[in-house]
Short mmCIF file of C-alpha atoms and ligand atoms in Angstrom, two decimals:
data_model
loop_
_atom_site.label_atom_id
_atom_site.label_comp_id
_atom_site.label_asym_id
_atom_site.label_seq_id
_atom_site.Cartn_x
_atom_site.Cartn_y
_atom_site.Cartn_z
CA MET A 1 32.14 0.70 10.51
CA ASN A 2 35.39 1.62 8.74
CA MET A 3 35.57 2.44 5.01
CA ASN A 4 37.17 -0.89 4.10
CA ASP A 5 34.27 -2.77 5.60
CA LYS A 6 31.81 -0.52 3.79
CA ASN A 7 33.63 -0.95 0.48
CA SER A 8 33.59 -4.67 0.88
CA LEU A 9 29.81 -4.62 1.50
CA VAL A 10 29.34 -2.46 -1.60
CA ASP A 11 31.41 -4.92 -3.64
CA ILE A 12 29.37 -7.91 -2.48
CA ASP A 13 26.12 -6.05 -3.07
CA ARG A 14 27.14 -5.14 -6.63
CA LYS A 15 28.33 -8.65 -7.29
CA HIS A 16 25.48 -10.71 -5.84
CA ILE A 17 22.29 -8.76 -5.14
CA TRP A 18 19.50 -8.12 -7.62
CA HIS A 19 17.45 -5.24 -6.19
CA PRO A 20 13.69 -4.90 -6.70
CA PHE A 21 12.33 -2.40 -9.25
CA THR A 22 15.93 -1.39 -9.99
CA GLN A 23 17.87 -0.97 -13.22
CA MET A 24 20.91 -2.91 -12.07
CA LYS A 25 23.22 -1.42 -14.69
CA GLU A 26 22.71 1.95 -13.09
CA TRP A 27 22.91 0.47 -9.60
CA GLU A 28 26.26 -1.18 -10.26
CA GLY A 29 27.66 2.19 -11.25
CA SER A 30 26.46 3.92 -8.11
CA THR A 31 27.49 3.80 -4.47
CA PRO A 32 24.53 2.67 -2.39
CA ILE A 33 23.59 3.86 1.05
CA ILE A 34 23.81 0.80 3.29
CA ILE A 35 21.58 0.95 6.33
CA GLU A 36 22.92 -0.57 9.50
CA SER A 37 20.47 0.52 12.17
CA GLY A 38 17.44 2.62 12.93
CA GLN A 39 16.05 4.68 15.77
CA GLY A 40 12.58 6.21 15.88
CA SER A 41 12.03 8.12 12.64
CA TYR A 42 15.67 7.74 11.56
CA LEU A 43 17.66 5.32 9.45
CA ILE A 44 21.39 5.18 10.14
CA ASP A 45 23.89 3.99 7.55
CA VAL A 46 27.20 2.15 7.96
CA GLU A 47 29.05 5.48 8.04
CA GLY A 48 26.86 6.76 10.84
CA ASN A 49 24.85 9.19 8.67
CA ARG A 50 21.29 9.72 9.87
CA TYR A 51 18.32 10.08 7.52
CA ILE A 52 14.66 10.77 8.25
CA ASP A 53 12.74 7.74 7.02
CA GLY A 54 10.29 9.70 4.87
CA VAL A 55 8.56 6.66 3.37
CA SER A 56 8.43 4.38 6.42
CA SER A 57 10.79 1.88 4.76
CA LEU A 58 8.31 1.33 1.94
CA TRP A 59 5.13 2.27 3.78
CA VAL A 60 5.46 -0.17 6.66
CA THR A 61 6.98 1.45 9.76
CA VAL A 62 4.28 2.62 12.15
CA HIS A 63 5.71 3.32 15.62
CA GLY A 64 9.24 4.02 14.45
CA HIS A 65 12.33 1.85 14.32
CA ARG A 66 13.44 -0.11 17.36
CA LYS A 67 10.27 0.51 19.26
CA LYS A 68 10.96 -1.13 22.60
CA GLU A 69 7.53 -2.71 22.99
CA LEU A 70 7.72 -4.27 19.52
CA ASP A 71 11.29 -5.48 20.04
CA ASP A 72 10.19 -7.05 23.34
CA ALA A 73 7.14 -8.71 21.77
CA ILE A 74 9.43 -10.52 19.34
CA ARG A 75 11.93 -11.44 22.05
CA ASP A 76 9.16 -12.81 24.27
CA GLN A 77 7.76 -14.87 21.44
CA LEU A 78 11.27 -16.12 20.57
CA ASN A 79 11.42 -17.61 24.05
CA LYS A 80 8.45 -19.75 23.08
CA ILE A 81 8.64 -20.60 19.37
CA ALA A 82 9.54 -18.80 16.13
CA HIS A 83 7.45 -20.81 13.71
CA SER A 84 4.98 -23.64 13.50
CA THR A 85 2.60 -24.48 10.67
CA MET A 86 -1.09 -23.57 10.35
CA LEU A 87 -1.74 -26.69 8.26
CA GLY A 88 -3.46 -29.07 10.67
CA LEU A 89 -2.35 -27.00 13.69
CA SER A 90 -2.96 -23.60 15.14
CA ASN A 91 -0.79 -21.35 17.28
CA VAL A 92 -1.39 -18.93 20.12
CA PRO A 93 -0.33 -15.57 18.59
CA SER A 94 -2.16 -16.10 15.30
CA ILE A 95 -5.39 -16.86 17.20
CA GLU A 96 -5.03 -13.81 19.41
CA LEU A 97 -4.17 -11.63 16.44
CA ALA A 98 -7.22 -12.84 14.48
CA LYS A 99 -9.45 -11.68 17.32
CA LYS A 100 -7.82 -8.25 17.33
CA LEU A 101 -7.97 -7.91 13.54
CA ILE A 102 -11.67 -8.70 13.45
CA HIS A 103 -12.25 -6.27 16.31
CA ILE A 104 -10.64 -3.32 14.48
CA SER A 105 -11.97 -4.18 11.00
CA PRO A 106 -15.25 -3.23 9.31
CA GLU A 107 -18.12 -5.21 10.78
CA SER A 108 -18.77 -7.23 7.62
CA LEU A 109 -15.50 -9.12 8.10
CA THR A 110 -15.34 -12.11 10.42
CA ARG A 111 -12.64 -14.44 9.06
CA VAL A 112 -8.87 -14.10 8.77
CA PHE A 113 -6.71 -15.97 6.25
CA TYR A 114 -3.02 -15.28 6.83
CA SER A 115 -0.19 -14.97 4.34
CA ASP A 116 3.04 -13.01 4.11
CA SER A 117 2.88 -10.11 1.63
CA GLY A 118 0.40 -7.72 0.11
CA SER A 119 0.58 -9.63 -3.16
CA THR A 120 -0.29 -12.96 -1.58
CA ALA A 121 -3.15 -11.35 0.35
CA VAL A 122 -4.49 -10.08 -2.99
CA GLU A 123 -4.07 -13.46 -4.73
CA ILE A 124 -6.03 -15.05 -1.92
CA ALA A 125 -8.84 -12.48 -2.12
CA LEU A 126 -9.13 -13.00 -5.89
CA LYS A 127 -9.19 -16.78 -5.56
CA MET A 128 -11.74 -16.66 -2.74
CA ALA A 129 -14.01 -14.36 -4.74
CA PHE A 130 -13.67 -16.62 -7.78
CA GLN A 131 -14.22 -19.90 -5.97
CA PHE A 132 -17.18 -18.46 -4.05
CA ARG A 133 -19.07 -17.95 -7.31
CA GLN A 134 -18.21 -21.45 -8.52
CA LEU A 135 -19.42 -22.93 -5.26
CA ARG A 136 -22.64 -20.94 -5.49
CA GLY A 137 -23.31 -22.18 -9.01
CA GLN A 138 -22.75 -18.75 -10.58
CA LYS A 139 -20.33 -20.35 -12.99
CA SER A 140 -20.14 -17.43 -15.42
CA LYS A 141 -19.02 -14.95 -12.76
CA THR A 142 -15.31 -15.45 -13.26
CA LYS A 143 -13.96 -11.97 -13.98
CA PHE A 144 -12.78 -8.96 -12.04
CA ILE A 145 -13.18 -5.24 -12.46
CA SER A 146 -10.33 -2.99 -11.40
CA LEU A 147 -9.26 0.62 -11.79
CA LYS A 148 -6.84 1.93 -14.36
CA GLU A 149 -3.47 2.63 -12.74
CA ALA A 150 -4.30 0.14 -9.99
CA TYR A 151 -1.43 -1.56 -8.20
CA HIS A 152 -2.13 -4.69 -6.18
CA GLY A 153 1.27 -6.37 -6.15
CA ASP A 154 3.61 -8.26 -8.44
CA THR A 155 2.36 -11.85 -8.51
CA ILE A 156 0.53 -12.89 -11.68
CA GLY A 157 -3.01 -12.60 -10.29
CA ALA A 158 -2.27 -9.23 -8.70
CA VAL A 159 -0.69 -8.02 -11.94
CA SER A 160 -3.75 -9.23 -13.90
CA VAL A 161 -5.91 -6.78 -11.97
CA GLY A 162 -3.19 -4.13 -12.04
CA GLY A 163 -3.35 -1.18 -14.36
CA MET A 164 0.16 0.21 -14.36
CA ASP A 165 1.34 -0.46 -17.88
CA ILE A 166 4.87 0.60 -17.12
CA PHE A 167 5.23 -2.37 -14.77
CA HIS A 168 2.69 -4.77 -16.26
CA GLN A 169 2.83 -4.47 -20.06
CA ILE A 170 5.58 -7.02 -20.60
CA PHE A 171 3.70 -9.72 -18.70
CA LYS A 172 0.42 -9.30 -20.65
CA PRO A 173 0.64 -12.74 -22.31
CA LEU A 174 0.75 -14.37 -18.88
CA LEU A 175 -2.24 -12.56 -17.41
CA PHE A 176 -5.96 -13.29 -17.16
CA ASP A 177 -8.32 -10.67 -18.59
CA SER A 178 -9.86 -8.17 -16.26
CA MET A 179 -12.03 -5.17 -16.95
CA MET A 180 -10.47 -1.79 -16.32
CA VAL A 181 -12.55 1.24 -15.53
CA MET A 182 -11.38 4.83 -15.37
CA SER A 183 -9.52 5.86 -12.28
CA PRO A 184 -11.16 8.70 -10.34
CA PHE A 185 -8.07 10.85 -10.83
CA CYS A 186 -9.29 14.44 -10.62
CA TYR A 187 -6.01 16.21 -11.53
CA ARG A 188 -5.74 14.24 -14.76
CA CYS A 189 -9.40 13.41 -15.31
CA GLU A 190 -9.83 11.22 -18.36
CA LYS A 191 -13.04 13.09 -19.17
CA SER A 192 -11.53 16.54 -18.50
CA LEU A 193 -14.17 17.23 -15.86
CA GLU A 194 -13.86 19.10 -12.58
CA TYR A 195 -14.89 17.82 -9.17
CA PRO A 196 -17.53 18.35 -7.76
CA SER A 197 -19.40 19.69 -10.78
CA CYS A 198 -18.64 16.35 -12.52
CA LYS A 199 -21.03 14.70 -10.05
CA LEU A 200 -18.68 11.72 -10.02
CA GLU A 201 -19.03 10.85 -13.68
CA CYS A 202 -16.40 8.16 -13.02
CA LEU A 203 -19.06 6.19 -11.15
CA ASN A 204 -21.17 6.18 -14.32
CA ASP A 205 -18.22 4.64 -16.13
CA LEU A 206 -18.10 1.92 -13.46
CA GLU A 207 -21.84 1.38 -13.64
CA GLU A 208 -21.77 1.05 -17.41
CA VAL A 209 -19.29 -1.82 -17.16
CA MET A 210 -21.20 -3.46 -14.32
CA ASN A 211 -24.51 -3.09 -16.08
CA LYS A 212 -23.16 -4.75 -19.20
CA HIS A 213 -21.03 -7.45 -17.61
CA HIS A 214 -22.37 -8.18 -14.11
CA HIS A 215 -23.30 -11.74 -15.06
CA GLU A 216 -19.60 -12.47 -15.67
CA VAL A 217 -18.08 -10.43 -12.84
CA ALA A 218 -17.14 -11.94 -9.48
CA ALA A 219 -15.73 -8.84 -7.80
CA LEU A 220 -14.47 -5.29 -8.04
CA ILE A 221 -11.03 -4.83 -6.51
CA MET A 222 -9.75 -1.39 -5.60
CA GLU A 223 -7.51 0.56 -3.28
CA PRO A 224 -9.80 2.70 -1.15
CA LEU A 225 -9.32 6.49 -1.22
CA MET A 226 -5.75 6.52 -2.45
CA GLN A 227 -4.14 4.60 -5.33
CA GLY A 228 -0.69 4.56 -3.81
CA ALA A 229 1.81 3.15 -6.28
CA ALA A 230 0.10 4.90 -9.19
CA GLY A 231 1.46 8.15 -7.78
CA MET A 232 -0.86 8.79 -4.86
CA ILE A 233 -4.08 9.23 -6.81
CA ALA A 234 -6.50 10.59 -4.23
CA HIS A 235 -10.10 9.67 -4.97
CA PRO A 236 -12.85 12.26 -4.67
CA GLN A 237 -15.16 11.89 -1.72
CA GLY A 238 -18.12 9.66 -2.48
CA TYR A 239 -16.43 7.42 -5.03
CA LEU A 240 -15.88 4.56 -2.60
CA LYS A 241 -19.39 4.69 -1.21
CA GLY A 242 -20.80 4.86 -4.72
CA ALA A 243 -18.71 1.86 -5.77
CA ARG A 244 -20.03 -0.12 -2.78
CA GLU A 245 -23.61 0.71 -3.74
CA LEU A 246 -23.03 -0.36 -7.32
CA CYS A 247 -21.50 -3.64 -6.16
CA ASP A 248 -24.62 -4.32 -4.10
CA LYS A 249 -26.89 -3.40 -6.98
CA TYR A 250 -25.17 -5.76 -9.42
CA ASP A 251 -24.32 -8.66 -7.07
CA ILE A 252 -20.58 -8.06 -7.29
CA HIS A 253 -18.25 -8.48 -4.32
CA LEU A 254 -16.13 -5.56 -3.21
CA ILE A 255 -12.49 -6.38 -2.44
CA LEU A 256 -10.74 -3.49 -0.74
CA ASP A 257 -6.98 -3.57 -0.91
CA GLU A 258 -5.93 -1.82 2.29
CA VAL A 259 -2.34 -3.04 2.03
CA ALA A 260 -1.01 0.52 1.79
CA THR A 261 -3.89 2.50 3.30
CA GLY A 262 -4.48 0.27 6.33
CA PHE A 263 -3.16 0.68 9.85
CA GLY A 264 -3.66 4.39 10.24
CA ARG A 265 -2.04 5.75 7.10
CA THR A 266 -5.06 7.81 6.09
CA GLY A 267 -5.80 9.01 9.63
CA LYS A 268 -8.24 6.21 10.46
CA MET A 269 -7.38 2.58 11.09
CA PHE A 270 -8.69 1.65 7.62
CA ALA A 271 -9.36 4.02 4.74
CA CYS A 272 -12.84 2.59 4.12
CA GLU A 273 -13.94 3.99 7.49
CA HIS A 274 -13.84 7.50 5.99
CA GLU A 275 -16.90 6.61 3.92
CA ASN A 276 -18.41 4.01 6.28
CA VAL A 277 -17.92 1.29 3.72
CA SER A 278 -17.66 -2.39 4.60
CA PRO A 279 -16.08 -4.65 1.97
CA ASP A 280 -16.74 -8.34 1.37
CA LEU A 281 -13.01 -9.06 1.33
CA MET A 282 -10.16 -6.91 2.57
CA THR A 283 -6.42 -7.32 2.16
CA VAL A 284 -3.95 -6.05 4.75
CA ALA A 285 -0.15 -6.26 4.97
CA LYS A 286 2.65 -3.63 5.31
CA GLY A 287 1.72 -1.82 8.56
CA ILE A 288 0.08 -4.90 10.10
CA SER A 289 3.31 -5.87 11.86
CA GLY A 290 4.32 -2.30 12.63
CA GLY A 291 6.87 -2.67 9.83
CA TYR A 292 8.79 -5.43 11.57
CA LEU A 293 8.13 -8.75 9.84
CA PRO A 294 6.47 -9.99 6.64
CA LEU A 295 2.85 -10.66 7.48
CA ALA A 296 -0.42 -10.23 5.60
CA ALA A 297 -4.03 -11.24 5.91
CA THR A 298 -7.12 -11.52 3.76
CA LEU A 299 -10.26 -10.83 5.76
CA ALA A 300 -13.51 -12.32 4.53
CA SER A 301 -17.20 -12.01 5.31
CA GLU A 302 -19.06 -14.87 6.95
CA GLU A 303 -21.12 -15.28 3.76
CA ILE A 304 -17.99 -15.99 1.72
CA TYR A 305 -16.52 -18.26 4.38
CA GLU A 306 -19.74 -20.28 4.74
CA ALA A 307 -19.83 -21.12 1.03
CA PHE A 308 -16.57 -23.08 1.37
CA LYS A 309 -17.88 -25.39 4.09
CA GLY A 310 -18.94 -28.91 3.17
CA GLU A 311 -18.07 -32.58 3.47
CA HIS A 312 -14.49 -33.58 2.63
CA GLU A 313 -15.49 -35.27 -0.61
CA GLU A 314 -17.45 -32.24 -1.82
CA MET A 315 -14.09 -30.55 -2.49
CA LYS A 316 -15.25 -27.13 -1.42
CA THR A 317 -12.01 -26.56 0.49
CA PHE A 318 -9.97 -23.45 -0.25
CA PHE A 319 -6.82 -25.12 -1.54
CA HIS A 320 -4.34 -22.37 -0.85
CA GLY A 321 -1.66 -21.75 1.77
CA HIS A 322 1.85 -20.46 2.26
CA THR A 323 4.60 -22.02 4.36
CA TYR A 324 4.81 -19.09 6.77
CA THR A 325 1.05 -18.60 7.06
CA GLY A 326 0.22 -17.39 10.58
CA ASN A 327 3.86 -17.20 11.61
CA PRO A 328 3.94 -16.82 15.42
CA LEU A 329 6.78 -14.27 15.57
CA ALA A 330 5.13 -11.99 13.02
CA SER A 331 1.75 -12.45 14.70
CA ALA A 332 3.19 -11.59 18.11
CA VAL A 333 4.61 -8.30 16.89
CA ALA A 334 1.37 -7.54 15.02
CA ILE A 335 -0.62 -7.98 18.23
CA LYS A 336 1.61 -5.49 20.03
CA ASN A 337 1.40 -3.13 17.04
CA ILE A 338 -2.40 -3.02 17.33
CA GLU A 339 -2.25 -2.66 21.12
CA LEU A 340 0.07 0.32 20.75
CA PHE A 341 -2.46 2.13 18.54
CA GLU A 342 -4.79 2.01 21.52
CA GLU A 343 -2.31 2.48 24.36
CA GLU A 344 -0.68 5.49 22.73
CA LYS A 345 -3.88 6.93 21.26
CA LEU A 346 -1.96 7.05 18.05
CA LEU A 347 -4.82 7.96 15.72
CA ASP A 348 -5.93 10.86 17.96
CA LYS A 349 -2.37 12.20 18.08
CA LEU A 350 -2.11 11.95 14.33
CA GLN A 351 -4.68 14.61 13.59
CA ASP A 352 -2.41 17.59 14.45
CA LYS A 353 0.35 16.10 12.36
CA ILE A 354 -2.01 15.62 9.43
CA ALA A 355 -3.00 19.29 9.70
CA LEU A 356 0.66 20.30 9.77
CA ILE A 357 1.34 18.30 6.60
CA ALA A 358 -1.67 19.94 4.90
CA ASN A 359 -0.41 23.35 5.92
CA ARG A 360 3.11 22.82 4.60
CA LEU A 361 1.80 21.25 1.42
CA GLU A 362 -0.06 24.46 0.64
CA GLU A 363 3.33 26.21 0.42
CA ILE A 364 4.77 23.43 -1.70
CA LYS A 365 1.74 23.59 -3.99
CA GLY A 366 2.62 27.20 -4.77
CA LEU A 367 6.00 26.22 -6.27
CA PRO A 368 6.24 26.84 -10.02
CA HIS A 369 6.90 23.19 -10.91
CA VAL A 370 4.47 21.54 -8.52
CA GLY A 371 1.27 20.74 -10.39
CA ASP A 372 -0.70 19.01 -7.69
CA VAL A 373 -0.36 17.89 -4.10
CA ARG A 374 -2.47 14.98 -2.94
CA GLN A 375 -2.90 14.00 0.68
CA LYS A 376 -4.97 11.54 2.63
CA GLY A 377 -3.72 11.66 6.18
CA PHE A 378 -0.11 10.48 6.17
CA MET A 379 -0.12 9.50 2.49
CA VAL A 380 1.21 12.28 0.31
CA GLY A 381 2.04 12.68 -3.39
CA ILE A 382 3.61 15.83 -4.82
CA GLU A 383 3.34 15.84 -8.61
CA LEU A 384 6.11 17.72 -10.39
CA VAL A 385 5.29 19.22 -13.79
CA ARG A 386 7.28 20.97 -16.47
CA ASP A 387 4.47 23.43 -17.16
CA LYS A 388 2.08 24.13 -14.35
CA ARG A 389 -0.67 25.81 -16.39
CA GLN A 390 -0.76 23.11 -19.07
CA ARG A 391 -0.09 20.34 -16.55
CA THR A 392 2.66 19.11 -18.87
CA GLU A 393 4.60 16.20 -17.43
CA TYR A 394 8.37 16.04 -17.21
CA SER A 395 9.71 13.47 -19.66
CA THR A 396 11.05 10.12 -18.47
CA ALA A 397 14.54 11.33 -19.41
CA ASP A 398 14.20 14.37 -17.10
CA ARG A 399 13.97 12.02 -14.12
CA ALA A 400 12.56 14.84 -12.05
CA GLY A 401 11.31 12.67 -9.18
CA HIS A 402 14.54 10.68 -9.07
CA LYS A 403 16.65 13.82 -8.92
CA VAL A 404 14.56 15.22 -6.08
CA ILE A 405 15.03 12.12 -3.98
CA LEU A 406 18.81 12.16 -4.58
CA GLU A 407 18.90 15.79 -3.48
CA ALA A 408 16.76 14.92 -0.44
CA ARG A 409 19.32 12.26 0.50
CA ARG A 410 22.03 14.88 0.50
CA GLN A 411 19.79 16.82 2.88
CA GLY A 412 19.33 13.82 5.17
CA VAL A 413 15.97 12.47 4.05
CA ILE A 414 15.15 9.11 2.48
CA ILE A 415 12.14 9.24 0.16
CA ARG A 416 11.13 7.44 -3.07
CA PRO A 417 9.59 8.82 -6.23
CA LEU A 418 6.85 7.29 -8.33
CA GLY A 419 7.75 8.76 -11.72
CA ASN A 420 7.26 12.52 -11.38
CA VAL A 421 5.49 12.15 -8.07
CA VAL A 422 7.45 12.64 -4.87
CA VAL A 423 5.96 10.40 -2.21
CA LEU A 424 5.95 11.08 1.51
CA MET A 425 4.70 8.58 4.03
CA PRO A 426 6.59 8.98 7.30
CA PRO A 427 6.13 6.71 10.32
CA LEU A 428 2.96 7.63 12.22
CA SER A 429 5.10 8.13 15.33
CA ILE A 430 7.15 10.96 13.77
CA SER A 431 7.37 14.03 16.04
CA MET A 432 6.06 17.43 15.00
CA ASP A 433 9.62 18.77 14.81
CA GLU A 434 10.82 15.89 12.67
CA LEU A 435 7.81 16.30 10.43
CA LYS A 436 8.51 20.00 9.95
CA GLN A 437 12.11 19.18 9.13
CA LEU A 438 11.05 16.51 6.63
CA LEU A 439 8.67 18.87 4.83
CA ASP A 440 11.18 21.73 4.83
CA LEU A 441 13.92 19.57 3.37
CA VAL A 442 11.63 18.11 0.72
CA HIS A 443 10.47 21.61 -0.19
CA LYS A 444 14.09 22.72 -0.49
CA SER A 445 15.03 19.68 -2.59
CA ILE A 446 12.17 20.30 -5.02
CA VAL A 447 13.22 23.94 -5.46
CA THR A 448 16.89 23.03 -5.96
CA VAL A 449 16.17 20.38 -8.59
CA THR A 450 13.35 22.04 -10.54
CA ASN A 451 15.33 25.31 -10.77
CA LYS A 452 17.91 23.40 -12.79
CA LEU A 453 15.58 21.28 -14.96
C1 PLP B 1 -2.24 -1.38 -2.53
C2 PLP B 1 -1.17 -2.41 -2.57
N1 PLP B 1 -1.51 -3.70 -2.71
C3 PLP B 1 -0.59 -4.67 -2.74
C4 PLP B 1 0.75 -4.37 -2.64
C5 PLP B 1 1.76 -5.47 -2.70
O1 PLP B 1 2.33 -5.67 -1.46
P1 PLP B 1 3.70 -6.50 -1.31
O2 PLP B 1 4.77 -5.65 -1.88
O3 PLP B 1 3.83 -6.70 0.17
O4 PLP B 1 3.52 -7.77 -2.04
C6 PLP B 1 1.16 -3.05 -2.49
C7 PLP B 1 2.58 -2.71 -2.39
O5 PLP B 1 2.98 -1.58 -2.45
C8 PLP B 1 0.17 -2.03 -2.47
O6 PLP B 1 0.50 -0.75 -2.35
#
């Protein structure tokens, strides 16, 4: 594409687009990278520059860009139909996909309710958990427990159970109350304890709330193992299992939000498998379609599903649905995505790559302004600090994370920061060489930026 064409795209973008999570004043004064195509682990912009996609285009790309089998799955489905509704009808790919989803999911889950984003999957889980209690006559169980720093999406219900004040504070008057418990964040432990000598004191905090409020709580919602958007907060081993046990003890449903962690990101298909935990409800999105099309699902246990069954006039129906629920095109590509995990033994192949990341992170951890590195499989957070010994954070004005990602771009890598945390989450298909290159360039970018800060 010639420069005139690029300039014209930039002009239109500045004039008409409102970008997500973006201060548009700053955006309008900058020259954006405009992506035109992709290939494998690379994004290619309108000037032909190639960048390693270090965050899987916001945590979604699984088998790389323009994966032939996924492209073909969409083309084949296009020859049949792009969309038909799930209201009063069903369609072939959504049925086949449901079977596959149940097959790969924890055994407690038997029912699939489709939607189109992580946020909608979460809204659905919350509403199901709420309505279940109403249907069962447990009328006082209307509330939710969630973790501080939790992120479950941007719709009002998801924000109500979210704990990221920086995003959520302004909307407080619109939200329903939920109970926040401490996040099991070892590097910045609220109780200044050390793992494992703490014996998971954070679970006591959870139990205290459950013990006091279980009669009014419908469910606990949490991201298993890794609180992604909070800055990759990696939970200590045993927290998830302990939370499951407490839910059972206090008759509280466990909703696991696997939107970010699902589909192999932590090295297993779902993060909850690491601790052999089965939830009552589970939300999936992002990687479900291999990063191709907007698709999400809320998976429910048979017990929850059964409670909604009744005669028409009993009004037990789950009155919820989205226009593109069960979209055939998205379902078709999701089916192929799951098949590829098996055909290419993707999770087996991942283990060497995970070890390589761990190895390189050790070097990065030694840098003077890296306070902590957190990794669960292919989910990585590198926390930059002003003072390593005191764990002092860089100020918002320092924009340490932002500067590192701009430097990384100059080096040919696209990544995103979460405050002072540099996030890496490459496509699972990335080659060992590309992975080495990604980690080297990120290492270099951190050194370059923090030397000057
Ligand atoms: C754990 C988790 N839940 C929900 C969401 C919301 O997903 P979406 O952006 O598709 O609405 C996200 C997005 O990052 C997430 O990380």
